[in-house]
Coordinates of N, CA and C in Angstrom, one line a residue:
Chain A
D1 N -13.7 8.1 -7.9 CA -12.9 7.4 -7.0 C -13.6 7.4 -5.6
I2 N -13.4 6.3 -4.9 CA -13.9 6.2 -3.5 C -13.0 6.9 -2.6
Q3 N -13.5 7.9 -1.8 CA -12.6 8.6 -0.8 C -12.7 7.9 0.5
M4 N -11.6 7.7 1.2 CA -11.6 7.0 2.5 C -11.1 8.0 3.5
T5 N -11.9 8.2 4.6 CA -11.6 9.1 5.6 C -11.5 8.4 6.9
Q6 N -10.3 8.5 7.5 CA -10.0 7.9 8.8 C -10.1 8.8 9.9
S7 N -10.5 8.3 11.1 CA -10.5 9.1 12.3 C -10.3 8.2 13.5
P8 N -9.6 8.8 14.5 CA -8.9 10.1 14.5 C -7.7 10.0 13.7
S9 N -7.0 11.2 13.5 CA -5.8 11.2 12.8 C -4.6 10.8 13.7
S10 N -4.8 10.9 15.0 CA -3.9 10.4 16.0 C -4.6 10.1 17.3
V11 N -4.0 9.2 18.0 CA -4.6 8.9 19.3 C -3.4 8.5 20.3
S12 N -3.6 9.0 21.5 CA -2.6 8.7 22.5 C -3.2 7.7 23.4
A13 N -2.5 6.6 23.7 CA -3.0 5.5 24.5 C -1.9 4.9 25.3
S14 N -2.3 4.1 26.3 CA -1.4 3.4 27.1 C -1.4 1.9 26.8
V15 N -0.3 1.3 27.2 CA -0.3 -0.2 27.1 C -1.4 -0.8 27.8
G16 N -2.1 -1.7 27.2 CA -3.3 -2.3 27.8 C -4.6 -1.7 27.4
D17 N -4.6 -0.5 26.8 CA -5.8 0.2 26.4 C -6.4 -0.5 25.2
R18 N -7.7 -0.3 25.1 CA -8.5 -0.7 23.9 C -8.5 0.5 22.9
V19 N -8.1 0.3 21.7 CA -8.1 1.4 20.7 C -9.0 1.0 19.5
T20 N -9.8 2.0 19.1 CA -10.6 1.8 17.9 C -10.4 2.9 16.9
I21 N -10.2 2.5 15.7 CA -10.0 3.4 14.6 C -11.1 3.2 13.6
T22 N -11.6 4.3 13.0 CA -12.7 4.3 12.1 C -12.3 4.7 10.7
C23 N -12.9 4.1 9.7 CA -12.6 4.4 8.3 C -14.0 4.6 7.7
R24 N -14.3 5.7 7.0 CA -15.5 5.9 6.3 C -15.3 6.1 4.9
A25 N -16.2 5.5 4.1 CA -16.0 5.5 2.6 C -17.1 6.5 2.0
S26 N -16.7 7.2 0.9 CA -17.6 8.1 0.3 C -18.8 7.5 -0.4
Q27 N -18.6 6.2 -0.7 CA -19.7 5.4 -1.2 C -19.6 3.9 -0.7
G28 N -20.7 3.3 -0.6 CA -20.7 1.9 -0.1 C -20.1 0.9 -1.0
F29 N -19.5 -0.2 -0.5 CA -18.9 -1.2 -1.4 C -18.7 -2.5 -0.7
G30 N -19.6 -2.9 0.2 CA -19.6 -4.2 0.7 C -18.5 -4.3 1.8
S31 N -17.7 -5.4 1.7 CA -16.7 -5.6 2.8 C -15.2 -5.6 2.3
W32 N -15.0 -5.1 1.1 CA -13.6 -5.2 0.6 C -12.8 -4.1 1.1
L33 N -12.4 -4.2 2.4 CA -11.6 -3.2 3.1 C -10.4 -3.9 3.8
A34 N -9.3 -3.3 3.7 CA -8.1 -3.8 4.4 C -7.5 -2.8 5.4
W35 N -6.8 -3.3 6.4 CA -6.1 -2.5 7.3 C -4.7 -2.8 7.3
Y36 N -3.8 -1.8 7.4 CA -2.4 -2.0 7.4 C -1.8 -1.3 8.6
Q37 N -0.6 -1.8 9.1 CA 0.2 -1.2 10.1 C 1.5 -0.8 9.5
Q38 N 1.9 0.4 9.8 CA 3.2 0.9 9.3 C 4.1 1.5 10.4
K39 N 5.3 1.0 10.5 CA 6.2 1.5 11.5 C 7.3 2.4 10.7
P40 N 7.9 3.4 11.4 CA 8.8 4.3 10.7 C 9.9 3.5 9.9
G41 N 10.1 3.9 8.7 CA 11.1 3.3 7.8 C 10.8 2.0 7.3
K42 N 9.6 1.5 7.5 CA 9.2 0.2 7.0 C 8.0 0.2 6.1
A43 N 7.9 -0.8 5.3 CA 6.7 -0.9 4.4 C 5.4 -1.2 5.2
P44 N 4.3 -0.9 4.7 CA 3.0 -1.3 5.4 C 3.0 -2.8 5.5
K45 N 2.2 -3.2 6.6 CA 2.0 -4.7 6.8 C 0.5 -4.9 6.9
L46 N 0.1 -5.9 6.1 CA -1.3 -6.2 6.1 C -1.8 -6.9 7.5
L47 N -2.8 -6.3 8.1 CA -3.4 -6.9 9.3 C -4.7 -7.6 9.1
I48 N -5.6 -6.9 8.4 CA -7.0 -7.4 8.2 C -7.3 -7.2 6.7
Y49 N -8.0 -8.2 6.1 CA -8.5 -8.1 4.7 C -10.0 -8.5 4.8
A50 N -10.7 -8.1 3.7 CA -12.1 -8.4 3.6 C -12.8 -7.9 4.9
A51 N -12.5 -6.8 5.4 CA -13.1 -6.1 6.6 C -12.8 -6.8 7.9
S52 N -12.8 -8.1 8.0 CA -12.8 -8.8 9.3 C -11.9 -10.0 9.3
S53 N -11.2 -10.3 8.2 CA -10.4 -11.5 8.2 C -9.0 -11.2 8.6
L54 N -8.5 -11.9 9.6 CA -7.2 -11.7 10.2 C -6.1 -12.3 9.3
Q55 N -5.2 -11.5 8.8 CA -4.1 -12.0 8.0 C -3.2 -13.0 8.8
S56 N -2.7 -14.0 8.2 CA -1.9 -15.1 8.9 C -0.8 -14.4 9.6
G57 N -0.6 -14.8 10.9 CA 0.5 -14.4 11.7 C 0.2 -13.1 12.5
V58 N -0.9 -12.5 12.3 CA -1.2 -11.3 13.0 C -1.9 -11.6 14.3
P59 N -1.5 -11.0 15.4 CA -2.1 -11.4 16.7 C -3.6 -11.1 16.8
S60 N -4.2 -12.0 17.6 CA -5.7 -11.9 17.6 C -6.3 -10.7 18.4
R61 N -5.4 -9.9 19.0 CA -5.9 -8.7 19.6 C -6.3 -7.6 18.5
F62 N -5.9 -7.9 17.3 CA -6.4 -7.0 16.2 C -7.7 -7.6 15.6
S63 N -8.7 -6.8 15.4 CA -9.9 -7.2 14.8 C -10.5 -6.1 13.9
G64 N -11.3 -6.5 12.9 CA -11.9 -5.5 12.1 C -13.4 -5.9 11.9
S65 N -14.2 -4.8 11.7 CA -15.6 -5.0 11.4 C -16.1 -3.9 10.5
G66 N -17.4 -4.1 10.1 CA -18.0 -3.1 9.3 C -18.3 -3.6 7.9
S67 N -19.1 -2.8 7.2 CA -19.4 -3.0 5.8 C -20.1 -1.8 5.3
G68 N -20.2 -1.7 4.0 CA -20.8 -0.5 3.4 C -20.0 0.7 3.3
T69 N -20.2 1.6 4.3 CA -19.4 2.8 4.3 C -18.7 3.0 5.6
E70 N -18.9 2.2 6.6 CA -18.2 2.4 7.9 C -17.5 1.2 8.4
F71 N -16.2 1.3 8.7 CA -15.4 0.2 9.1 C -14.6 0.6 10.4
T72 N -14.3 -0.4 11.2 CA -13.5 -0.1 12.3 C -12.4 -1.2 12.5
L73 N -11.2 -0.7 13.0 CA -10.2 -1.6 13.4 C -10.1 -1.4 14.9
T74 N -10.0 -2.5 15.6 CA -9.9 -2.5 17.1 C -8.7 -3.3 17.5
I75 N -7.9 -2.6 18.4 CA -6.8 -3.3 19.1 C -7.3 -3.5 20.5
S76 N -7.5 -4.8 20.9 CA -8.2 -5.0 22.2 C -7.4 -4.7 23.4
S77 N -6.1 -4.9 23.3 CA -5.2 -4.5 24.5 C -3.8 -4.1 23.9
L78 N -3.6 -2.8 23.8 CA -2.5 -2.3 23.1 C -1.2 -2.8 23.7
Q79 N -0.3 -3.2 22.9 CA 1.0 -3.7 23.3 C 2.1 -2.7 22.8
P80 N 3.3 -2.7 23.4 CA 4.3 -1.8 23.1 C 4.7 -1.8 21.6
E81 N 4.6 -3.0 20.9 CA 4.9 -3.1 19.5 C 3.8 -2.6 18.6
D82 N 2.7 -2.2 19.2 CA 1.6 -1.7 18.4 C 1.6 -0.2 18.1
F83 N 2.5 0.5 18.7 CA 2.6 1.9 18.4 C 3.2 2.1 17.0
A84 N 2.3 2.7 16.2 CA 2.6 2.7 14.7 C 1.5 3.6 14.1
T85 N 1.5 3.6 12.8 CA 0.5 4.3 12.0 C -0.3 3.2 11.3
Y86 N -1.6 3.4 11.3 CA -2.6 2.5 10.7 C -3.3 3.1 9.5
F87 N -3.4 2.4 8.5 CA -4.1 2.8 7.3 C -5.2 1.9 6.9
C88 N -6.3 2.4 6.4 CA -7.3 1.5 5.7 C -7.2 1.7 4.2
Q89 N -7.7 0.7 3.5 CA -7.7 0.8 2.0 C -8.9 0.0 1.5
Q90 N -9.6 0.7 0.6 CA -10.7 0.0 -0.1 C -10.1 -0.9 -1.2
A91 N -10.6 -2.1 -1.2 CA -10.1 -3.1 -2.2 C -11.2 -3.5 -3.1
N92 N -12.2 -2.6 -3.3 CA -13.4 -2.9 -4.1 C -13.2 -2.6 -5.6
S93 N -12.7 -1.5 -5.9 CA -12.6 -1.1 -7.3 C -11.5 -0.1 -7.6
F94 N -11.0 -0.2 -8.8 CA -9.9 0.7 -9.2 C -10.4 2.1 -9.4
P95 N -9.6 3.1 -9.0 CA -8.3 3.0 -8.3 C -8.5 2.7 -6.9
L96 N -7.8 1.7 -6.4 CA -7.8 1.5 -4.9 C -7.4 2.7 -4.2
T97 N -8.0 3.0 -3.0 CA -7.6 4.2 -2.3 C -7.4 3.9 -0.8
F98 N -6.5 4.7 -0.2 CA -6.2 4.6 1.2 C -6.8 5.7 2.0
G99 N -7.0 5.4 3.3 CA -7.3 6.5 4.2 C -6.0 7.3 4.5
G100 N -6.2 8.4 5.2 CA -5.1 9.3 5.5 C -4.1 8.8 6.7
G101 N -4.6 7.8 7.4 CA -3.7 7.2 8.4 C -4.1 7.7 9.8
T102 N -3.8 6.8 10.8 CA -4.0 7.1 12.2 C -2.8 6.8 13.0
K103 N -2.2 7.7 13.6 CA -0.9 7.5 14.3 C -1.3 7.1 15.8
V104 N -0.9 6.0 16.2 CA -1.1 5.5 17.6 C 0.1 5.8 18.4
E105 N 0.0 6.7 19.4 CA 1.2 7.2 20.1 C 1.1 6.8 21.6
I106 N 2.2 6.8 22.2 CA 2.3 6.4 23.6 C 1.8 7.6 24.5
K107 N 0.9 7.3 25.4 CA 0.4 8.3 26.3 C 1.4 8.6 27.4
Chain B
E1 N 10.4 -18.5 0.5 CA 9.8 -17.3 1.0 C 9.4 -16.4 -0.1
V2 N 8.2 -15.9 0.0 CA 7.7 -14.9 -1.0 C 8.3 -13.6 -0.7
Q3 N 9.0 -13.0 -1.7 CA 9.7 -11.7 -1.5 C 9.6 -10.8 -2.7
L4 N 9.6 -9.5 -2.4 CA 9.7 -8.5 -3.4 C 10.9 -7.6 -3.0
V5 N 11.9 -7.6 -3.9 CA 13.1 -6.8 -3.5 C 13.3 -5.6 -4.5
Q6 N 13.3 -4.4 -4.0 CA 13.3 -3.3 -4.9 C 14.7 -2.7 -5.1
S7 N 14.9 -2.0 -6.1 CA 16.2 -1.3 -6.4 C 16.4 -0.2 -5.4
G8 N 17.7 0.3 -5.4 CA 18.1 1.2 -4.4 C 17.6 2.6 -4.6
A9 N 17.9 3.5 -3.6 CA 17.5 4.9 -3.7 C 18.1 5.6 -4.8
E10 N 17.4 6.6 -5.3 CA 17.8 7.4 -6.5 C 17.8 8.9 -6.2
V11 N 18.7 9.6 -6.7 CA 18.7 11.0 -6.7 C 18.8 11.5 -8.1
K12 N 17.9 12.3 -8.5 CA 17.8 12.7 -9.9 C 17.5 14.2 -10.0
K13 N 17.7 14.8 -11.2 CA 17.4 16.2 -11.5 C 16.1 16.2 -12.2
P14 N 15.4 17.3 -12.1 CA 14.1 17.5 -12.9 C 14.4 17.3 -14.4
G15 N 13.5 16.6 -15.0 CA 13.7 16.4 -16.5 C 14.4 15.1 -16.8
E16 N 15.1 14.5 -15.9 CA 15.8 13.2 -16.1 C 14.8 12.1 -16.1
S17 N 15.2 11.0 -16.7 CA 14.4 9.8 -16.8 C 14.9 8.8 -15.7
L18 N 14.0 7.9 -15.3 CA 14.3 6.9 -14.3 C 13.5 5.7 -14.4
K19 N 14.0 4.5 -14.1 CA 13.3 3.2 -14.1 C 13.7 2.5 -12.8
I20 N 12.8 2.2 -12.0 CA 13.1 1.5 -10.7 C 12.5 0.1 -10.9
S21 N 13.0 -0.9 -10.1 CA 12.6 -2.2 -10.3 C 12.1 -2.9 -9.0
C22 N 11.5 -4.0 -9.2 CA 10.9 -4.8 -8.1 C 11.0 -6.3 -8.5
K23 N 12.0 -7.0 -7.9 CA 12.2 -8.4 -8.3 C 11.5 -9.3 -7.4
A24 N 10.7 -10.2 -8.0 CA 9.9 -11.2 -7.2 C 10.6 -12.5 -7.1
S25 N 10.3 -13.2 -6.0 CA 10.8 -14.5 -5.8 C 9.9 -15.3 -4.9
G26 N 10.0 -16.6 -5.0 CA 9.2 -17.5 -4.1 C 7.8 -17.8 -4.5
Y27 N 7.4 -17.3 -5.7 CA 6.1 -17.6 -6.2 C 6.1 -17.5 -7.7
S28 N 5.0 -17.9 -8.3 CA 4.8 -17.8 -9.8 C 4.6 -16.3 -10.2
F29 N 5.6 -15.7 -10.7 CA 5.5 -14.2 -11.0 C 4.4 -13.9 -12.0
T30 N 4.1 -14.8 -12.9 CA 3.1 -14.5 -13.9 C 1.7 -14.8 -13.5
S31 N 1.5 -15.2 -12.2 CA 0.2 -15.6 -11.7 C -0.4 -14.6 -10.8
F32 N 0.3 -13.5 -10.4 CA -0.2 -12.5 -9.5 C 0.1 -11.1 -10.1
W33 N -0.9 -10.2 -9.8 CA -0.7 -8.8 -10.1 C 0.4 -8.2 -9.2
I34 N 1.0 -7.2 -9.7 CA 1.9 -6.4 -8.8 C 1.5 -4.9 -9.0
G35 N 1.4 -4.3 -7.8 CA 1.0 -2.9 -7.8 C 2.1 -2.0 -7.3
W36 N 1.9 -0.7 -7.6 CA 2.8 0.3 -7.1 C 2.1 1.4 -6.3
V37 N 2.7 1.7 -5.2 CA 2.1 2.7 -4.2 C 3.1 3.8 -3.9
R38 N 2.7 5.0 -4.0 CA 3.6 6.1 -3.6 C 3.2 6.6 -2.2
Q39 N 4.3 7.0 -1.5 CA 4.0 7.5 -0.2 C 4.8 8.8 0.0
T40 N 4.1 9.9 0.4 CA 4.7 11.2 0.7 C 4.1 11.6 2.0
P41 N 4.9 12.5 2.7 CA 4.4 13.0 4.0 C 3.1 13.8 3.8
G42 N 2.9 14.5 2.7 CA 1.8 15.3 2.4 C 0.5 14.6 2.0
K43 N 0.7 13.6 1.1 CA -0.5 12.9 0.6 C -0.6 11.5 1.0
G44 N 0.2 11.0 1.9 CA 0.1 9.7 2.5 C 0.3 8.6 1.4
L45 N -0.5 7.5 1.5 CA -0.3 6.4 0.5 C -1.2 6.6 -0.7
E46 N -0.7 6.5 -1.9 CA -1.5 6.6 -3.1 C -1.2 5.4 -4.0
W47 N -2.3 4.8 -4.4 CA -2.3 3.6 -5.3 C -2.0 4.2 -6.7
M48 N -0.9 3.8 -7.3 CA -0.6 4.3 -8.6 C -1.1 3.5 -9.8
G49 N -1.2 2.2 -9.6 CA -1.6 1.3 -10.6 C -1.1 -0.1 -10.4
I50 N -1.5 -1.0 -11.3 CA -1.2 -2.4 -11.1 C -0.9 -3.1 -12.5
I51 N -0.1 -4.1 -12.5 CA 0.2 -4.8 -13.7 C 0.1 -6.3 -13.5
Y52 N -0.4 -7.0 -14.5 CA -0.4 -8.4 -14.5 C 0.7 -8.9 -15.4
P53 N 1.8 -9.4 -14.8 CA 2.9 -9.9 -15.6 C 2.6 -11.0 -16.6
G54 N 1.6 -11.7 -16.3 CA 1.2 -12.8 -17.2 C 0.9 -12.4 -18.6
D55 N 0.2 -11.2 -18.8 CA -0.1 -10.7 -20.1 C 0.2 -9.2 -20.2
S56 N 0.9 -8.6 -19.2 CA 1.2 -7.2 -19.2 C 0.0 -6.3 -19.2
D57 N -1.1 -6.8 -18.8 CA -2.3 -5.9 -18.6 C -2.0 -4.9 -17.5
V58 N -2.2 -3.6 -17.7 CA -1.9 -2.6 -16.8 C -3.2 -1.7 -16.5
R59 N -3.4 -1.4 -15.3 CA -4.5 -0.5 -14.9 C -3.9 0.7 -14.1
Y60 N -4.0 1.9 -14.6 CA -3.4 3.0 -14.0 C -4.5 3.8 -13.2
S61 N -4.1 4.4 -12.1 CA -4.9 5.3 -11.4 C -5.0 6.6 -12.3
P62 N -6.2 7.2 -12.4 CA -6.3 8.4 -13.3 C -5.2 9.4 -12.9
S63 N -4.9 9.5 -11.6 CA -3.9 10.5 -11.1 C -2.5 10.3 -11.7
F64 N -2.2 9.0 -12.1 CA -0.9 8.7 -12.6 C -0.8 8.3 -14.0
Q65 N -2.0 8.2 -14.6 CA -2.0 7.9 -16.1 C -1.3 8.9 -16.9
G66 N -0.4 8.5 -17.7 CA 0.4 9.4 -18.5 C 1.6 10.0 -17.8
Q67 N 1.7 9.8 -16.5 CA 2.8 10.3 -15.8 C 3.9 9.3 -15.6
V68 N 3.6 8.0 -15.5 CA 4.5 6.9 -15.3 C 4.1 5.8 -16.3
T69 N 5.1 4.8 -16.4 CA 4.8 3.6 -17.2 C 5.2 2.4 -16.4
M70 N 4.3 1.5 -16.3 CA 4.5 0.2 -15.6 C 4.8 -0.9 -16.6
S71 N 5.8 -1.7 -16.3 CA 6.1 -2.9 -17.2 C 6.6 -4.0 -16.4
A72 N 6.8 -5.2 -17.1 CA 7.3 -6.3 -16.4 C 8.1 -7.2 -17.4
D73 N 9.1 -7.8 -16.8 CA 9.9 -8.8 -17.7 C 9.8 -10.1 -17.0
K74 N 9.0 -11.0 -17.7 CA 8.8 -12.3 -17.1 C 10.1 -13.2 -17.0
S75 N 11.0 -12.9 -17.9 CA 12.2 -13.7 -17.9 C 13.1 -13.6 -16.7
I76 N 12.9 -12.4 -16.0 CA 13.7 -12.1 -14.8 C 12.8 -11.8 -13.6
S77 N 11.5 -12.1 -13.7 CA 10.5 -12.0 -12.6 C 10.6 -10.6 -12.0
T78 N 10.6 -9.6 -12.8 CA 10.8 -8.2 -12.3 C 9.8 -7.3 -12.9
A79 N 9.3 -6.4 -12.1 CA 8.4 -5.4 -12.5 C 9.1 -4.0 -12.4
F80 N 8.7 -3.1 -13.3 CA 9.4 -1.8 -13.4 C 8.4 -0.7 -13.3
L81 N 8.9 0.4 -12.8 CA 8.1 1.7 -12.8 C 9.0 2.7 -13.4
Q82 N 8.5 3.5 -14.4 CA 9.4 4.3 -15.2 C 8.8 5.7 -15.4
W83 N 9.7 6.7 -15.3 CA 9.4 8.1 -15.6 C 10.2 8.6 -16.8
D84 N 9.6 9.3 -17.7 CA 10.4 9.8 -18.9 C 11.0 11.2 -18.5
S85 N 10.3 12.0 -17.7 CA 10.8 13.3 -17.3 C 10.3 13.6 -15.9
L86 N 11.2 13.5 -15.0 CA 10.9 13.6 -13.5 C 10.6 15.1 -13.2
K87 N 9.7 15.2 -12.2 CA 9.4 16.5 -11.6 C 9.8 16.5 -10.1
T88 N 10.0 17.6 -9.5 CA 10.3 17.7 -8.1 C 9.2 17.0 -7.3
S89 N 8.0 17.1 -7.8 CA 6.8 16.6 -7.1 C 6.8 15.0 -7.1
D90 N 7.7 14.4 -7.9 CA 7.8 13.0 -7.9 C 8.7 12.4 -6.7
T91 N 9.2 13.4 -5.9 CA 10.0 13.0 -4.8 C 9.1 12.2 -3.8
A92 N 9.5 11.0 -3.5 CA 8.6 10.1 -2.7 C 9.3 8.8 -2.4
M93 N 8.6 8.0 -1.5 CA 9.0 6.6 -1.4 C 8.0 5.8 -2.3
Y94 N 8.5 4.9 -3.0 CA 7.7 4.1 -3.9 C 7.8 2.6 -3.5
Y95 N 6.7 2.0 -3.3 CA 6.6 0.6 -2.9 C 6.0 -0.2 -4.1
C96 N 6.5 -1.4 -4.3 CA 5.8 -2.4 -5.1 C 5.1 -3.4 -4.1
A97 N 4.0 -3.9 -4.5 CA 3.3 -4.8 -3.5 C 2.5 -5.8 -4.3
R98 N 2.3 -7.0 -3.8 CA 1.5 -8.0 -4.4 C 0.2 -8.2 -3.8
P99 N -0.9 -8.2 -4.5 CA -2.2 -8.5 -3.9 C -2.4 -9.9 -3.5
R100 N -3.3 -10.2 -2.6 CA -3.5 -11.6 -2.1 C -3.9 -12.5 -3.2
S101 N -4.8 -12.0 -4.1 CA -5.3 -12.8 -5.2 C -5.5 -12.0 -6.4
S102 N -6.7 -11.4 -6.5 CA -7.0 -10.6 -7.7 C -6.4 -9.2 -7.6
G103 N -6.4 -8.5 -8.7 CA -5.8 -7.2 -8.8 C -6.4 -6.2 -7.8
D104 N -7.6 -6.4 -7.5 CA -8.2 -5.4 -6.5 C -8.3 -5.9 -5.1
D105 N -7.4 -6.7 -4.7 CA -7.4 -7.3 -3.4 C -6.3 -6.6 -2.5
A106 N -6.4 -6.8 -1.2 CA -5.4 -6.2 -0.3 C -4.0 -6.7 -0.7
F107 N -3.0 -5.9 -0.4 CA -1.6 -6.2 -0.6 C -1.0 -7.0 0.6
D108 N -0.6 -8.3 0.4 CA -0.1 -9.0 1.5 C 1.4 -9.1 1.5
V109 N 2.0 -8.8 0.4 CA 3.5 -8.8 0.3 C 4.0 -7.5 -0.3
W110 N 4.9 -6.9 0.4 CA 5.4 -5.5 0.0 C 6.9 -5.6 -0.2
G111 N 7.4 -4.8 -1.1 CA 8.8 -4.5 -1.2 C 9.3 -3.6 -0.1
Q112 N 10.6 -3.4 0.0 CA 11.1 -2.6 1.1 C 11.1 -1.1 0.8
G113 N 10.7 -0.8 -0.5 CA 10.6 0.6 -0.8 C 11.8 1.2 -1.6
T114 N 11.6 2.1 -2.5 CA 12.7 2.8 -3.2 C 12.4 4.3 -3.0
M115 N 13.4 5.0 -2.4 CA 13.2 6.4 -2.2 C 13.8 7.1 -3.4
V116 N 12.9 8.0 -4.0 CA 13.3 8.7 -5.2 C 13.3 10.2 -4.8
T117 N 14.4 10.9 -5.0 CA 14.6 12.3 -4.7 C 14.9 13.0 -6.0
V118 N 14.0 14.0 -6.3 CA 14.2 14.8 -7.5 C 14.5 16.2 -7.1
S119 N 15.7 16.7 -7.4 CA 16.1 18.1 -6.9 C 17.1 18.6 -7.8
S120 N 17.0 19.9 -8.1 CA 18.0 20.6 -8.9 C 19.2 21.0 -8.1

């Protein structure tokens, strides 16, 4: 199985800050990586697929990059509604696997 | 509107059986895979497996193979996740989700989740 390691596990930030979250894979797999946002009591929501493609309806302040074993999710200017937990997921091969999550908290 | 609607929360005892459901609407049920994801505070999100309702092809994660059964009923556009003998460690939130295209793609549609509590 491909192991996905996210860092940091939590980050404190203010509205307007730029936030970057990293996801590292135990083996390389091209660009088949997704990012999700999850708020308490809700299902995850797809933000980015194929490492850098923005899902329809997702604000452009979210962006993704990377390939191989290292990927990043960047929120260019944090908004109040962005305080949530973010997960990466490799979508390259079964079993698909998720990172442990990064909680973005208010500073 | 594309939607997945899951069955309600369950409270069960160890050793009991359970079948939860995920009803699809707004798209061709037999043309897309449906996956199941477990979420617990301790282990985060875990991909359990995926089923293609068109021909009932199922791919299980090795971690869940033999522990659960996935099925689908095309006549009612519903996917199911089933346990024959629950354990306390099965206590979790379970989500069904639809990949964007192929079975190993990102999930763009999610159900609201079914909370399963197993306790004596």
